[in-house]
């Protein structure tokens, strides 16, 4: 363990800070390098941008903030892995050797290629999922067994839960099966897990209607269409009518033809909502749904009796192809 406050010794971090706090002073980093840098330092993207733009810290203050965010958990081994990866060296999996870790089966991979999503069964243990589920309830000040407590709107009318660094969520990000499955889909092991939030989607009632997100993309539809993954971890059982994650299966294979069908003057989002049908995906506590980022997707209204409680996460390699033009 290195002493908190010691310089992180990452040149790319200084460049990133300068780009955000003094735009135009240096050439910006490639998008994939930024994502690797922040994931490697266990930083949430939006949280970091808000801090830099609102506080305009010095570089020393920014490094101190990174140490504080991590609560002393950064160590020399993880920082050295990040430095080596950014320098272009080959690094292995963050969680160790994956050779003997069970990942996606041949049937799983066939389903993935056909439909563009797959359910990784038992991505984490049911016990680990329940601990994380209870962390979400505790963070929200709710009682899992008291439906009246599920509708506090201290965080606004939203299903997002900005819980980032609870030990249970941190542990889930290091689950070997999750890293193995993503390594299979990416075809490489130098993966970096995002520091994403949780989600809480309670049953609808008269004064609490589902706020979205409805059908959307988190990816550009401009060509070339590059490969990327997104994921959601179910922390409790989720039935199809329980606000389940929903997507348009197989769209990654037909996106080019569909784009040609969009009438002039009609937005792609509006055309999608009138021409595409989303499928809700049920799964068990501890299962993870991984999907191709070109699939239109969203959450759905919860018409069951229990909330949908989830954790979001994505894993990406150090460098990956992406399209800079944004089109949605």
PDB file of C-alpha atoms in Angstrom:
ATOM      1  CA  UNK A   1       0.000   0.000   0.000  1.00  0.00           C
ATOM      2  CA  UNK A   2       1.315   3.429  -0.885  1.00  0.00           C
ATOM      3  CA  UNK A   3       0.753   6.441   1.263  1.00  0.00           C
ATOM      4  CA  UNK A   4      -2.403   8.444   0.598  1.00  0.00           C
ATOM      5  CA  UNK A   5      -1.464  11.787  -0.910  1.00  0.00           C
ATOM      6  CA  UNK A   6       1.483  10.400  -2.853  1.00  0.00           C
ATOM      7  CA  UNK A   7       1.412  11.387  -6.512  1.00  0.00           C
ATOM      8  CA  UNK A   8      -0.289   8.751  -8.618  1.00  0.00           C
ATOM      9  CA  UNK A   9       2.404   9.083 -11.270  1.00  0.00           C
ATOM     10  CA  UNK A  10       0.066   8.793 -14.261  1.00  0.00           C
ATOM     11  CA  UNK A  11       0.809  11.231 -17.074  1.00  0.00           C
ATOM     12  CA  UNK A  12      -2.549  10.619 -18.749  1.00  0.00           C
ATOM     13  CA  UNK A  13      -4.337  11.739 -15.587  1.00  0.00           C
ATOM     14  CA  UNK A  14      -2.640  15.138 -15.741  1.00  0.00           C
ATOM     15  CA  UNK A  15      -3.654  15.456 -19.388  1.00  0.00           C
ATOM     16  CA  UNK A  16      -7.252  14.564 -18.554  1.00  0.00           C
ATOM     17  CA  UNK A  17      -7.338  17.134 -15.735  1.00  0.00           C
ATOM     18  CA  UNK A  18      -5.946  19.822 -18.023  1.00  0.00           C
ATOM     19  CA  UNK A  19      -8.487  19.040 -20.751  1.00  0.00           C
ATOM     20  CA  UNK A  20     -11.405  19.383 -18.355  1.00  0.00           C
ATOM     21  CA  UNK A  21     -10.163  22.349 -16.305  1.00  0.00           C
ATOM     22  CA  UNK A  22      -8.381  24.301 -19.056  1.00  0.00           C
ATOM     23  CA  UNK A  23      -9.968  23.278 -22.375  1.00  0.00           C
ATOM     24  CA  UNK A  24      -7.699  23.836 -25.349  1.00  0.00           C
ATOM     25  CA  UNK A  25      -4.506  23.787 -23.317  1.00  0.00           C
ATOM     26  CA  UNK A  26      -3.577  20.250 -24.373  1.00  0.00           C
ATOM     27  CA  UNK A  27      -4.775  17.729 -26.939  1.00  0.00           C
ATOM     28  CA  UNK A  28      -7.576  15.584 -25.525  1.00  0.00           C
ATOM     29  CA  UNK A  29      -7.078  11.915 -24.771  1.00  0.00           C
ATOM     30  CA  UNK A  30      -8.863   9.300 -26.907  1.00  0.00           C
ATOM     31  CA  UNK A  31     -12.239   8.276 -25.458  1.00  0.00           C
ATOM     32  CA  UNK A  32     -11.154   4.710 -24.775  1.00  0.00           C
ATOM     33  CA  UNK A  33      -8.090   5.892 -22.853  1.00  0.00           C
ATOM     34  CA  UNK A  34     -10.280   8.169 -20.704  1.00  0.00           C
ATOM     35  CA  UNK A  35     -12.624   5.289 -19.876  1.00  0.00           C
ATOM     36  CA  UNK A  36      -9.723   3.006 -18.971  1.00  0.00           C
ATOM     37  CA  UNK A  37      -8.079   5.726 -16.901  1.00  0.00           C
ATOM     38  CA  UNK A  38     -11.198   6.444 -14.839  1.00  0.00           C
ATOM     39  CA  UNK A  39     -12.143   2.792 -14.421  1.00  0.00           C
ATOM     40  CA  UNK A  40      -8.582   1.949 -13.393  1.00  0.00           C
ATOM     41  CA  UNK A  41      -8.710   4.679 -10.737  1.00  0.00           C
ATOM     42  CA  UNK A  42     -12.169   3.472  -9.665  1.00  0.00           C
ATOM     43  CA  UNK A  43     -13.848   6.729 -10.535  1.00  0.00           C
ATOM     44  CA  UNK A  44     -17.385   7.264 -11.748  1.00  0.00           C
ATOM     45  CA  UNK A  45     -17.427   9.312 -14.957  1.00  0.00           C
ATOM     46  CA  UNK A  46     -20.232  11.742 -14.078  1.00  0.00           C
ATOM     47  CA  UNK A  47     -19.039  12.178 -10.498  1.00  0.00           C
ATOM     48  CA  UNK A  48     -15.562  13.069 -11.755  1.00  0.00           C
ATOM     49  CA  UNK A  49     -16.768  15.522 -14.381  1.00  0.00           C
ATOM     50  CA  UNK A  50     -19.011  17.278 -11.868  1.00  0.00           C
ATOM     51  CA  UNK A  51     -16.120  17.644  -9.460  1.00  0.00           C
ATOM     52  CA  UNK A  52     -13.717  19.008 -12.080  1.00  0.00           C
ATOM     53  CA  UNK A  53     -16.190  21.406 -13.683  1.00  0.00           C
ATOM     54  CA  UNK A  54     -17.720  22.725 -10.457  1.00  0.00           C
ATOM     55  CA  UNK A  55     -14.632  22.877  -8.247  1.00  0.00           C
ATOM     56  CA  UNK A  56     -11.922  23.661 -10.821  1.00  0.00           C
ATOM     57  CA  UNK A  57      -9.311  22.039  -8.551  1.00  0.00           C
ATOM     58  CA  UNK A  58      -5.565  22.226  -8.894  1.00  0.00           C
ATOM     59  CA  UNK A  59      -3.950  19.008 -10.065  1.00  0.00           C
ATOM     60  CA  UNK A  60      -2.732  18.266  -6.534  1.00  0.00           C
ATOM     61  CA  UNK A  61      -6.276  18.753  -5.249  1.00  0.00           C
ATOM     62  CA  UNK A  62      -7.589  16.422  -7.956  1.00  0.00           C
ATOM     63  CA  UNK A  63      -5.166  13.674  -6.958  1.00  0.00           C
ATOM     64  CA  UNK A  64      -6.093  14.158  -3.293  1.00  0.00           C
ATOM     65  CA  UNK A  65      -9.768  13.859  -4.233  1.00  0.00           C
ATOM     66  CA  UNK A  66      -9.059  10.574  -6.036  1.00  0.00           C
ATOM     67  CA  UNK A  67      -7.373   9.188  -2.924  1.00  0.00           C
ATOM     68  CA  UNK A  68     -10.334  10.318  -0.811  1.00  0.00           C
ATOM     69  CA  UNK A  69     -12.880   8.745  -3.199  1.00  0.00           C
ATOM     70  CA  UNK A  70     -11.080   5.429  -2.938  1.00  0.00           C
ATOM     71  CA  UNK A  71     -10.864   5.428   0.858  1.00  0.00           C
ATOM     72  CA  UNK A  72      -7.284   4.201   0.831  1.00  0.00           C
ATOM     73  CA  UNK A  73      -8.081   1.176  -1.350  1.00  0.00           C
ATOM     74  CA  UNK A  74      -5.731   2.023  -4.224  1.00  0.00           C
ATOM     75  CA  UNK A  75      -2.521   0.009  -4.022  1.00  0.00           C
ATOM     76  CA  UNK A  76       0.687  -0.133  -5.988  1.00  0.00           C
ATOM     77  CA  UNK A  77      -0.261  -3.346  -7.768  1.00  0.00           C
ATOM     78  CA  UNK A  78      -3.481  -1.898  -9.208  1.00  0.00           C
ATOM     79  CA  UNK A  79      -1.842   1.406 -10.093  1.00  0.00           C
ATOM     80  CA  UNK A  80       1.067  -0.365 -11.779  1.00  0.00           C
ATOM     81  CA  UNK A  81      -1.351  -2.497 -13.808  1.00  0.00           C
ATOM     82  CA  UNK A  82      -3.026   0.712 -14.979  1.00  0.00           C
ATOM     83  CA  UNK A  83       0.286   2.420 -15.804  1.00  0.00           C
ATOM     84  CA  UNK A  84       1.478  -0.598 -17.788  1.00  0.00           C
ATOM     85  CA  UNK A  85      -1.788  -0.887 -19.690  1.00  0.00           C
ATOM     86  CA  UNK A  86      -1.805   2.808 -20.606  1.00  0.00           C
ATOM     87  CA  UNK A  87       1.792   2.432 -21.796  1.00  0.00           C
ATOM     88  CA  UNK A  88       0.672  -0.252 -24.230  1.00  0.00           C
ATOM     89  CA  UNK A  89       1.841  -3.310 -22.304  1.00  0.00           C
ATOM     90  CA  UNK A  90      -0.305  -6.443 -22.137  1.00  0.00           C
ATOM     91  CA  UNK A  91      -1.902  -6.954 -18.735  1.00  0.00           C
ATOM     92  CA  UNK A  92      -3.942  -9.878 -17.465  1.00  0.00           C
ATOM     93  CA  UNK A  93      -7.301  -9.982 -15.731  1.00  0.00           C
ATOM     94  CA  UNK A  94      -7.690  -7.770 -12.680  1.00  0.00           C
ATOM     95  CA  UNK A  95      -9.093 -10.694 -10.675  1.00  0.00           C
ATOM     96  CA  UNK A  96      -6.322 -13.167 -11.469  1.00  0.00           C
ATOM     97  CA  UNK A  97      -6.103 -16.232 -13.685  1.00  0.00           C
ATOM     98  CA  UNK A  98      -9.423 -16.965 -15.408  1.00  0.00           C
ATOM     99  CA  UNK A  99      -8.431 -20.278 -16.997  1.00  0.00           C
ATOM    100  CA  UNK A 100     -10.410 -22.417 -14.585  1.00  0.00           C
ATOM    101  CA  UNK A 101     -13.303 -20.007 -14.014  1.00  0.00           C
ATOM    102  CA  UNK A 102     -16.616 -21.183 -15.468  1.00  0.00           C
ATOM    103  CA  UNK A 103     -17.995 -18.639 -17.921  1.00  0.00           C
ATOM    104  CA  UNK A 104     -20.547 -18.698 -20.712  1.00  0.00           C
ATOM    105  CA  UNK A 105     -21.446 -22.087 -22.175  1.00  0.00           C
ATOM    106  CA  UNK A 106     -21.596 -22.916 -25.861  1.00  0.00           C
ATOM    107  CA  UNK A 107     -25.387 -22.516 -25.719  1.00  0.00           C
ATOM    108  CA  UNK A 108     -24.974 -19.147 -24.000  1.00  0.00           C
ATOM    109  CA  UNK A 109     -22.617 -17.968 -26.719  1.00  0.00           C
ATOM    110  CA  UNK A 110     -24.985 -19.178 -29.451  1.00  0.00           C
ATOM    111  CA  UNK A 111     -27.803 -17.208 -27.789  1.00  0.00           C
ATOM    112  CA  UNK A 112     -25.538 -14.173 -27.637  1.00  0.00           C
ATOM    113  CA  UNK A 113     -24.676 -14.283 -31.325  1.00  0.00           C
ATOM    114  CA  UNK A 114     -28.340 -14.704 -32.301  1.00  0.00           C
ATOM    115  CA  UNK A 115     -30.006 -12.276 -29.909  1.00  0.00           C
ATOM    116  CA  UNK A 116     -27.281  -9.873 -28.835  1.00  0.00           C
ATOM    117  CA  UNK A 117     -27.800 -10.481 -25.136  1.00  0.00           C
ATOM    118  CA  UNK A 118     -27.149 -13.296 -22.702  1.00  0.00           C
ATOM    119  CA  UNK A 119     -28.007 -14.133 -19.098  1.00  0.00           C
ATOM    120  CA  UNK A 120     -24.944 -15.083 -17.077  1.00  0.00           C
ATOM    121  CA  UNK A 121     -26.531 -17.363 -14.489  1.00  0.00           C
ATOM    122  CA  UNK A 122     -25.092 -17.159 -10.964  1.00  0.00           C
ATOM    123  CA  UNK A 123     -22.763 -14.337 -11.927  1.00  0.00           C
ATOM    124  CA  UNK A 124     -22.451 -13.786  -8.191  1.00  0.00           C
ATOM    125  CA  UNK A 125     -23.773 -15.872  -5.317  1.00  0.00           C
ATOM    126  CA  UNK A 126     -27.309 -15.335  -4.055  1.00  0.00           C
ATOM    127  CA  UNK A 127     -25.778 -14.326  -0.722  1.00  0.00           C
ATOM    128  CA  UNK A 128     -23.592 -11.627  -2.300  1.00  0.00           C
ATOM    129  CA  UNK A 129     -26.571 -10.334  -4.280  1.00  0.00           C
ATOM    130  CA  UNK A 130     -28.750 -10.095  -1.178  1.00  0.00           C
ATOM    131  CA  UNK A 131     -26.071  -8.210   0.754  1.00  0.00           C
ATOM    132  CA  UNK A 132     -25.886  -5.690  -2.094  1.00  0.00           C
ATOM    133  CA  UNK A 133     -29.685  -5.535  -2.270  1.00  0.00           C
ATOM    134  CA  UNK A 134     -29.859  -4.641   1.411  1.00  0.00           C
ATOM    135  CA  UNK A 135     -27.151  -2.004   0.895  1.00  0.00           C
ATOM    136  CA  UNK A 136     -29.436  -0.305  -1.647  1.00  0.00           C
ATOM    137  CA  UNK A 137     -32.383  -0.360   0.780  1.00  0.00           C
ATOM    138  CA  UNK A 138     -30.190   1.001   3.575  1.00  0.00           C
ATOM    139  CA  UNK A 139     -28.832   3.770   1.342  1.00  0.00           C
ATOM    140  CA  UNK A 140     -32.368   4.806   0.406  1.00  0.00           C
ATOM    141  CA  UNK A 141     -33.599   4.608   4.004  1.00  0.00           C
ATOM    142  CA  UNK A 142     -36.196   1.993   3.069  1.00  0.00           C
ATOM    143  CA  UNK A 143     -37.446  -1.224   4.643  1.00  0.00           C
ATOM    144  CA  UNK A 144     -37.431  -4.173   2.259  1.00  0.00           C
ATOM    145  CA  UNK A 145     -40.571  -5.561   3.938  1.00  0.00           C
ATOM    146  CA  UNK A 146     -42.539  -2.310   4.206  1.00  0.00           C
ATOM    147  CA  UNK A 147     -44.029  -1.222   0.856  1.00  0.00           C
ATOM    148  CA  UNK A 148     -44.995   2.164   2.297  1.00  0.00           C
ATOM    149  CA  UNK A 149     -41.287   2.985   2.617  1.00  0.00           C
ATOM    150  CA  UNK A 150     -40.516   2.338  -1.066  1.00  0.00           C
ATOM    151  CA  UNK A 151     -41.750   5.673  -2.402  1.00  0.00           C
ATOM    152  CA  UNK A 152     -39.589   8.294  -0.725  1.00  0.00           C
ATOM    153  CA  UNK A 153     -38.503  10.790  -3.349  1.00  0.00           C
ATOM    154  CA  UNK A 154     -35.503  12.341  -1.630  1.00  0.00           C
ATOM    155  CA  UNK A 155     -33.497  11.509  -4.763  1.00  0.00           C
ATOM    156  CA  UNK A 156     -36.224  12.663  -7.129  1.00  0.00           C
ATOM    157  CA  UNK A 157     -38.666  10.670  -9.239  1.00  0.00           C
ATOM    158  CA  UNK A 158     -36.081   8.269 -10.617  1.00  0.00           C
ATOM    159  CA  UNK A 159     -35.056   4.621 -10.571  1.00  0.00           C
ATOM    160  CA  UNK A 160     -31.325   5.519 -10.331  1.00  0.00           C
ATOM    161  CA  UNK A 161     -29.537   5.012  -7.018  1.00  0.00           C
ATOM    162  CA  UNK A 162     -26.208   6.910  -6.771  1.00  0.00           C
ATOM    163  CA  UNK A 163     -24.592   4.304  -4.532  1.00  0.00           C
ATOM    164  CA  UNK A 164     -21.104   3.720  -5.917  1.00  0.00           C
ATOM    165  CA  UNK A 165     -18.650   2.388  -3.363  1.00  0.00           C
ATOM    166  CA  UNK A 166     -20.429   0.241  -0.818  1.00  0.00           C
ATOM    167  CA  UNK A 167     -18.194  -2.794  -0.112  1.00  0.00           C
ATOM    168  CA  UNK A 168     -20.891  -5.155  -1.400  1.00  0.00           C
ATOM    169  CA  UNK A 169     -21.040  -3.413  -4.775  1.00  0.00           C
ATOM    170  CA  UNK A 170     -17.240  -3.253  -4.933  1.00  0.00           C
ATOM    171  CA  UNK A 171     -17.021  -6.995  -4.272  1.00  0.00           C
ATOM    172  CA  UNK A 172     -19.526  -7.740  -7.050  1.00  0.00           C
ATOM    173  CA  UNK A 173     -17.349  -5.853  -9.534  1.00  0.00           C
ATOM    174  CA  UNK A 174     -14.558  -8.325  -8.821  1.00  0.00           C
ATOM    175  CA  UNK A 175     -16.650 -11.464  -9.357  1.00  0.00           C
ATOM    176  CA  UNK A 176     -14.520 -13.893 -11.423  1.00  0.00           C
ATOM    177  CA  UNK A 177     -17.496 -15.204 -13.450  1.00  0.00           C
ATOM    178  CA  UNK A 178     -18.385 -11.687 -14.548  1.00  0.00           C
ATOM    179  CA  UNK A 179     -14.817 -11.049 -15.708  1.00  0.00           C
ATOM    180  CA  UNK A 180     -14.659 -14.443 -17.421  1.00  0.00           C
ATOM    181  CA  UNK A 181     -17.891 -13.927 -19.385  1.00  0.00           C
ATOM    182  CA  UNK A 182     -16.828 -10.488 -20.561  1.00  0.00           C
ATOM    183  CA  UNK A 183     -13.395 -11.833 -21.499  1.00  0.00           C
ATOM    184  CA  UNK A 184     -15.108 -14.467 -23.653  1.00  0.00           C
ATOM    185  CA  UNK A 185     -17.220 -11.864 -25.436  1.00  0.00           C
ATOM    186  CA  UNK A 186     -14.371  -9.382 -25.914  1.00  0.00           C
ATOM    187  CA  UNK A 187     -11.827 -12.082 -26.725  1.00  0.00           C
ATOM    188  CA  UNK A 188      -9.306 -10.629 -24.247  1.00  0.00           C
ATOM    189  CA  UNK A 189      -8.712 -10.342 -20.505  1.00  0.00           C
ATOM    190  CA  UNK A 190      -7.305  -6.823 -20.001  1.00  0.00           C
ATOM    191  CA  UNK A 191     -10.690  -5.572 -18.822  1.00  0.00           C
ATOM    192  CA  UNK A 192     -11.606  -2.584 -16.661  1.00  0.00           C
ATOM    193  CA  UNK A 193     -14.895  -2.498 -14.759  1.00  0.00           C
ATOM    194  CA  UNK A 194     -16.897   0.704 -14.580  1.00  0.00           C
ATOM    195  CA  UNK A 195     -17.882   2.291 -11.275  1.00  0.00           C
ATOM    196  CA  UNK A 196     -21.608   2.490 -11.919  1.00  0.00           C
ATOM    197  CA  UNK A 197     -24.605   2.983  -9.662  1.00  0.00           C
ATOM    198  CA  UNK A 198     -27.517   0.892  -8.494  1.00  0.00           C
ATOM    199  CA  UNK A 199     -31.175   0.913  -9.428  1.00  0.00           C
ATOM    200  CA  UNK A 200     -34.491   0.678  -7.582  1.00  0.00           C
ATOM    201  CA  UNK A 201     -37.720   0.347  -9.567  1.00  0.00           C
ATOM    202  CA  UNK A 202     -40.728  -0.061  -7.221  1.00  0.00           C
ATOM    203  CA  UNK A 203     -44.195  -1.245  -8.249  1.00  0.00           C
ATOM    204  CA  UNK A 204     -46.274   1.451  -9.904  1.00  0.00           C
ATOM    205  CA  UNK A 205     -49.067   3.087  -7.933  1.00  0.00           C
ATOM    206  CA  UNK A 206     -51.331   6.120  -8.405  1.00  0.00           C
ATOM    207  CA  UNK A 207     -48.755   8.675  -7.254  1.00  0.00           C
ATOM    208  CA  UNK A 208     -45.660   6.852  -8.564  1.00  0.00           C
ATOM    209  CA  UNK A 209     -45.605   6.057 -12.269  1.00  0.00           C
ATOM    210  CA  UNK A 210     -42.631   4.536 -14.025  1.00  0.00           C
ATOM    211  CA  UNK A 211     -40.325   7.448 -14.991  1.00  0.00           C
ATOM    212  CA  UNK A 212     -38.189   5.600 -17.541  1.00  0.00           C
ATOM    213  CA  UNK A 213     -35.748   5.119 -19.060  1.00  0.00           C
ATOM    214  CA  UNK A 214     -37.874   3.910 -21.946  1.00  0.00           C
ATOM    215  CA  UNK A 215     -36.498   2.509 -25.200  1.00  0.00           C
ATOM    216  CA  UNK A 216     -33.172   4.185 -26.015  1.00  0.00           C
ATOM    217  CA  UNK A 217     -29.561   3.646 -27.035  1.00  0.00           C
ATOM    218  CA  UNK A 218     -26.469   4.583 -25.045  1.00  0.00           C
ATOM    219  CA  UNK A 219     -24.435   4.245 -28.226  1.00  0.00           C
ATOM    220  CA  UNK A 220     -24.027   6.246 -31.397  1.00  0.00           C
ATOM    221  CA  UNK A 221     -25.793   4.832 -34.447  1.00  0.00           C
ATOM    222  CA  UNK A 222     -23.255   6.452 -36.764  1.00  0.00           C
ATOM    223  CA  UNK A 223     -21.116   4.046 -38.746  1.00  0.00           C
ATOM    224  CA  UNK A 224     -18.898   2.182 -38.325  1.00  0.00           C
ATOM    225  CA  UNK A 225     -20.923   0.253 -35.771  1.00  0.00           C
ATOM    226  CA  UNK A 226     -18.390  -0.812 -33.153  1.00  0.00           C
ATOM    227  CA  UNK A 227     -18.584  -3.515 -30.527  1.00  0.00           C
ATOM    228  CA  UNK A 228     -19.257  -2.677 -26.882  1.00  0.00           C
ATOM    229  CA  UNK A 229     -21.053  -4.254 -23.938  1.00  0.00           C
ATOM    230  CA  UNK A 230     -23.405  -3.134 -21.189  1.00  0.00           C
ATOM    231  CA  UNK A 231     -24.604  -5.058 -18.162  1.00  0.00           C
ATOM    232  CA  UNK A 232     -27.115  -5.185 -15.329  1.00  0.00           C
ATOM    233  CA  UNK A 233     -26.855  -7.414 -12.272  1.00  0.00           C
ATOM    234  CA  UNK A 234     -30.118  -8.504 -10.641  1.00  0.00           C
ATOM    235  CA  UNK A 235     -29.796  -8.290  -6.852  1.00  0.00           C
ATOM    236  CA  UNK A 236     -33.194  -9.955  -6.331  1.00  0.00           C
ATOM    237  CA  UNK A 237     -35.418 -12.171  -8.482  1.00  0.00           C
ATOM    238  CA  UNK A 238     -37.046 -10.206 -11.313  1.00  0.00           C
ATOM    239  CA  UNK A 239     -40.117 -11.423 -13.200  1.00  0.00           C
ATOM    240  CA  UNK A 240     -41.059 -10.146 -16.664  1.00  0.00           C
ATOM    241  CA  UNK A 241     -43.683  -7.775 -15.227  1.00  0.00           C
ATOM    242  CA  UNK A 242     -41.438  -6.569 -12.373  1.00  0.00           C
ATOM    243  CA  UNK A 243     -39.810  -3.648 -14.154  1.00  0.00           C
ATOM    244  CA  UNK A 244     -37.452  -6.045 -15.920  1.00  0.00           C
ATOM    245  CA  UNK A 245     -34.645  -4.918 -18.184  1.00  0.00           C
ATOM    246  CA  UNK A 246     -36.020  -4.979 -21.723  1.00  0.00           C
ATOM    247  CA  UNK A 247     -34.362  -4.959 -25.129  1.00  0.00           C
ATOM    248  CA  UNK A 248     -34.968  -5.611 -28.828  1.00  0.00           C
ATOM    249  CA  UNK A 249     -33.297  -8.999 -29.419  1.00  0.00           C
ATOM    250  CA  UNK A 250     -31.193  -9.376 -32.535  1.00  0.00           C
ATOM    251  CA  UNK A 251     -31.186  -5.686 -33.456  1.00  0.00           C
ATOM    252  CA  UNK A 252     -27.380  -5.645 -33.604  1.00  0.00           C
ATOM    253  CA  UNK A 253     -27.676  -7.811 -36.738  1.00  0.00           C
ATOM    254  CA  UNK A 254     -30.310  -5.686 -38.490  1.00  0.00           C
ATOM    255  CA  UNK A 255     -29.391  -2.150 -37.452  1.00  0.00           C
ATOM    256  CA  UNK A 256     -28.086  -1.131 -40.882  1.00  0.00           C
ATOM    257  CA  UNK A 257     -31.286  -2.216 -42.653  1.00  0.00           C
ATOM    258  CA  UNK A 258     -33.459  -0.588 -39.995  1.00  0.00           C
ATOM    259  CA  UNK A 259     -31.640   2.741 -40.288  1.00  0.00           C
ATOM    260  CA  UNK A 260     -32.480   2.796 -44.003  1.00  0.00           C
ATOM    261  CA  UNK A 261     -36.178   2.499 -43.085  1.00  0.00           C
ATOM    262  CA  UNK A 262     -36.293   5.669 -40.975  1.00  0.00           C
ATOM    263  CA  UNK A 263     -38.411   8.230 -42.879  1.00  0.00           C
ATOM    264  CA  UNK A 264     -36.967  11.648 -43.596  1.00  0.00           C
ATOM    265  CA  UNK A 265     -37.852  14.144 -40.905  1.00  0.00           C
ATOM    266  CA  UNK A 266     -38.555  11.445 -38.291  1.00  0.00           C
ATOM    267  CA  UNK A 267     -36.183  10.983 -35.368  1.00  0.00           C
ATOM    268  CA  UNK A 268     -34.731   7.548 -34.867  1.00  0.00           C
ATOM    269  CA  UNK A 269     -36.049   7.435 -31.290  1.00  0.00           C
ATOM    270  CA  UNK A 270     -39.630   8.104 -32.429  1.00  0.00           C
ATOM    271  CA  UNK A 271     -39.352   5.648 -35.299  1.00  0.00           C
ATOM    272  CA  UNK A 272     -37.965   3.020 -32.939  1.00  0.00           C
ATOM    273  CA  UNK A 273     -40.817   3.413 -30.476  1.00  0.00           C
ATOM    274  CA  UNK A 274     -43.330   2.855 -33.266  1.00  0.00           C
ATOM    275  CA  UNK A 275     -41.599  -0.001 -35.089  1.00  0.00           C
ATOM    276  CA  UNK A 276     -39.647  -1.993 -32.506  1.00  0.00           C
ATOM    277  CA  UNK A 277     -40.889  -4.266 -29.723  1.00  0.00           C
ATOM    278  CA  UNK A 278     -38.887  -4.716 -26.550  1.00  0.00           C
ATOM    279  CA  UNK A 279     -38.706  -8.047 -24.739  1.00  0.00           C
ATOM    280  CA  UNK A 280     -38.584  -8.046 -20.904  1.00  0.00           C
ATOM    281  CA  UNK A 281     -35.862 -10.337 -19.546  1.00  0.00           C
ATOM    282  CA  UNK A 282     -36.629 -12.183 -16.325  1.00  0.00           C
ATOM    283  CA  UNK A 283     -33.786 -13.627 -14.248  1.00  0.00           C
ATOM    284  CA  UNK A 284     -32.879 -14.712 -10.728  1.00  0.00           C
ATOM    285  CA  UNK A 285     -31.038 -13.069  -7.870  1.00  0.00           C
ATOM    286  CA  UNK A 286     -27.340 -13.012  -8.755  1.00  0.00           C
ATOM    287  CA  UNK A 287     -27.849 -13.337 -12.520  1.00  0.00           C
ATOM    288  CA  UNK A 288     -26.350 -10.764 -14.881  1.00  0.00           C
ATOM    289  CA  UNK A 289     -27.733  -9.666 -18.241  1.00  0.00           C
ATOM    290  CA  UNK A 290     -25.047  -8.609 -20.711  1.00  0.00           C
ATOM    291  CA  UNK A 291     -26.101  -6.965 -23.971  1.00  0.00           C
ATOM    292  CA  UNK A 292     -24.589  -5.548 -27.134  1.00  0.00           C
ATOM    293  CA  UNK A 293     -24.729  -1.768 -26.823  1.00  0.00           C
ATOM    294  CA  UNK A 294     -26.470  -1.401 -30.195  1.00  0.00           C
ATOM    295  CA  UNK A 295     -29.599  -3.107 -28.857  1.00  0.00           C
ATOM    296  CA  UNK A 296     -32.390  -0.618 -28.128  1.00  0.00           C
ATOM    297  CA  UNK A 297     -33.157  -1.161 -24.467  1.00  0.00           C
ATOM    298  CA  UNK A 298     -34.664   0.287 -21.321  1.00  0.00           C
ATOM    299  CA  UNK A 299     -36.393  -0.559 -18.093  1.00  0.00           C
ATOM    300  CA  UNK A 300     -40.128  -1.229 -17.915  1.00  0.00           C
ATOM    301  CA  UNK A 301     -43.075  -0.392 -15.653  1.00  0.00           C
ATOM    302  CA  UNK A 302     -43.158  -2.560 -12.541  1.00  0.00           C
ATOM    303  CA  UNK A 303     -46.622  -4.126 -12.290  1.00  0.00           C
ATOM    304  CA  UNK A 304     -45.646  -6.799  -9.758  1.00  0.00           C
ATOM    305  CA  UNK A 305     -45.535  -6.707  -5.954  1.00  0.00           C
ATOM    306  CA  UNK A 306     -41.810  -6.333  -5.297  1.00  0.00           C
ATOM    307  CA  UNK A 307     -39.231  -3.725  -6.388  1.00  0.00           C
ATOM    308  CA  UNK A 308     -36.590  -4.450  -8.987  1.00  0.00           C
ATOM    309  CA  UNK A 309     -33.199  -3.913  -7.313  1.00  0.00           C
ATOM    310  CA  UNK A 310     -30.099  -3.944  -9.529  1.00  0.00           C
ATOM    311  CA  UNK A 311     -26.470  -2.952  -9.975  1.00  0.00           C
ATOM    312  CA  UNK A 312     -25.155  -1.649 -13.288  1.00  0.00           C
ATOM    313  CA  UNK A 313     -21.684  -2.420 -14.589  1.00  0.00           C
ATOM    314  CA  UNK A 314     -19.731  -2.665 -17.825  1.00  0.00           C
ATOM    315  CA  UNK A 315     -16.303  -4.088 -18.602  1.00  0.00           C
ATOM    316  CA  UNK A 316     -14.101  -2.880 -21.454  1.00  0.00           C
ATOM    317  CA  UNK A 317     -10.521  -3.577 -22.574  1.00  0.00           C
ATOM    318  CA  UNK A 318      -7.741  -1.008 -22.347  1.00  0.00           C
ATOM    319  CA  UNK A 319      -8.115   0.096 -25.963  1.00  0.00           C
ATOM    320  CA  UNK A 320     -11.132  -0.552 -28.179  1.00  0.00           C
ATOM    321  CA  UNK A 321     -12.654   0.723 -31.399  1.00  0.00           C
ATOM    322  CA  UNK A 322     -15.291   3.442 -31.190  1.00  0.00           C
ATOM    323  CA  UNK A 323     -17.028   5.922 -33.467  1.00  0.00           C
ATOM    324  CA  UNK A 324     -16.568   9.577 -32.567  1.00  0.00           C
ATOM    325  CA  UNK A 325     -19.585  10.956 -34.436  1.00  0.00           C
ATOM    326  CA  UNK A 326     -22.737  10.915 -32.280  1.00  0.00           C
ATOM    327  CA  UNK A 327     -25.985   9.937 -33.990  1.00  0.00           C
ATOM    328  CA  UNK A 328     -29.099   8.782 -32.129  1.00  0.00           C
TER     329      UNK A 328
END
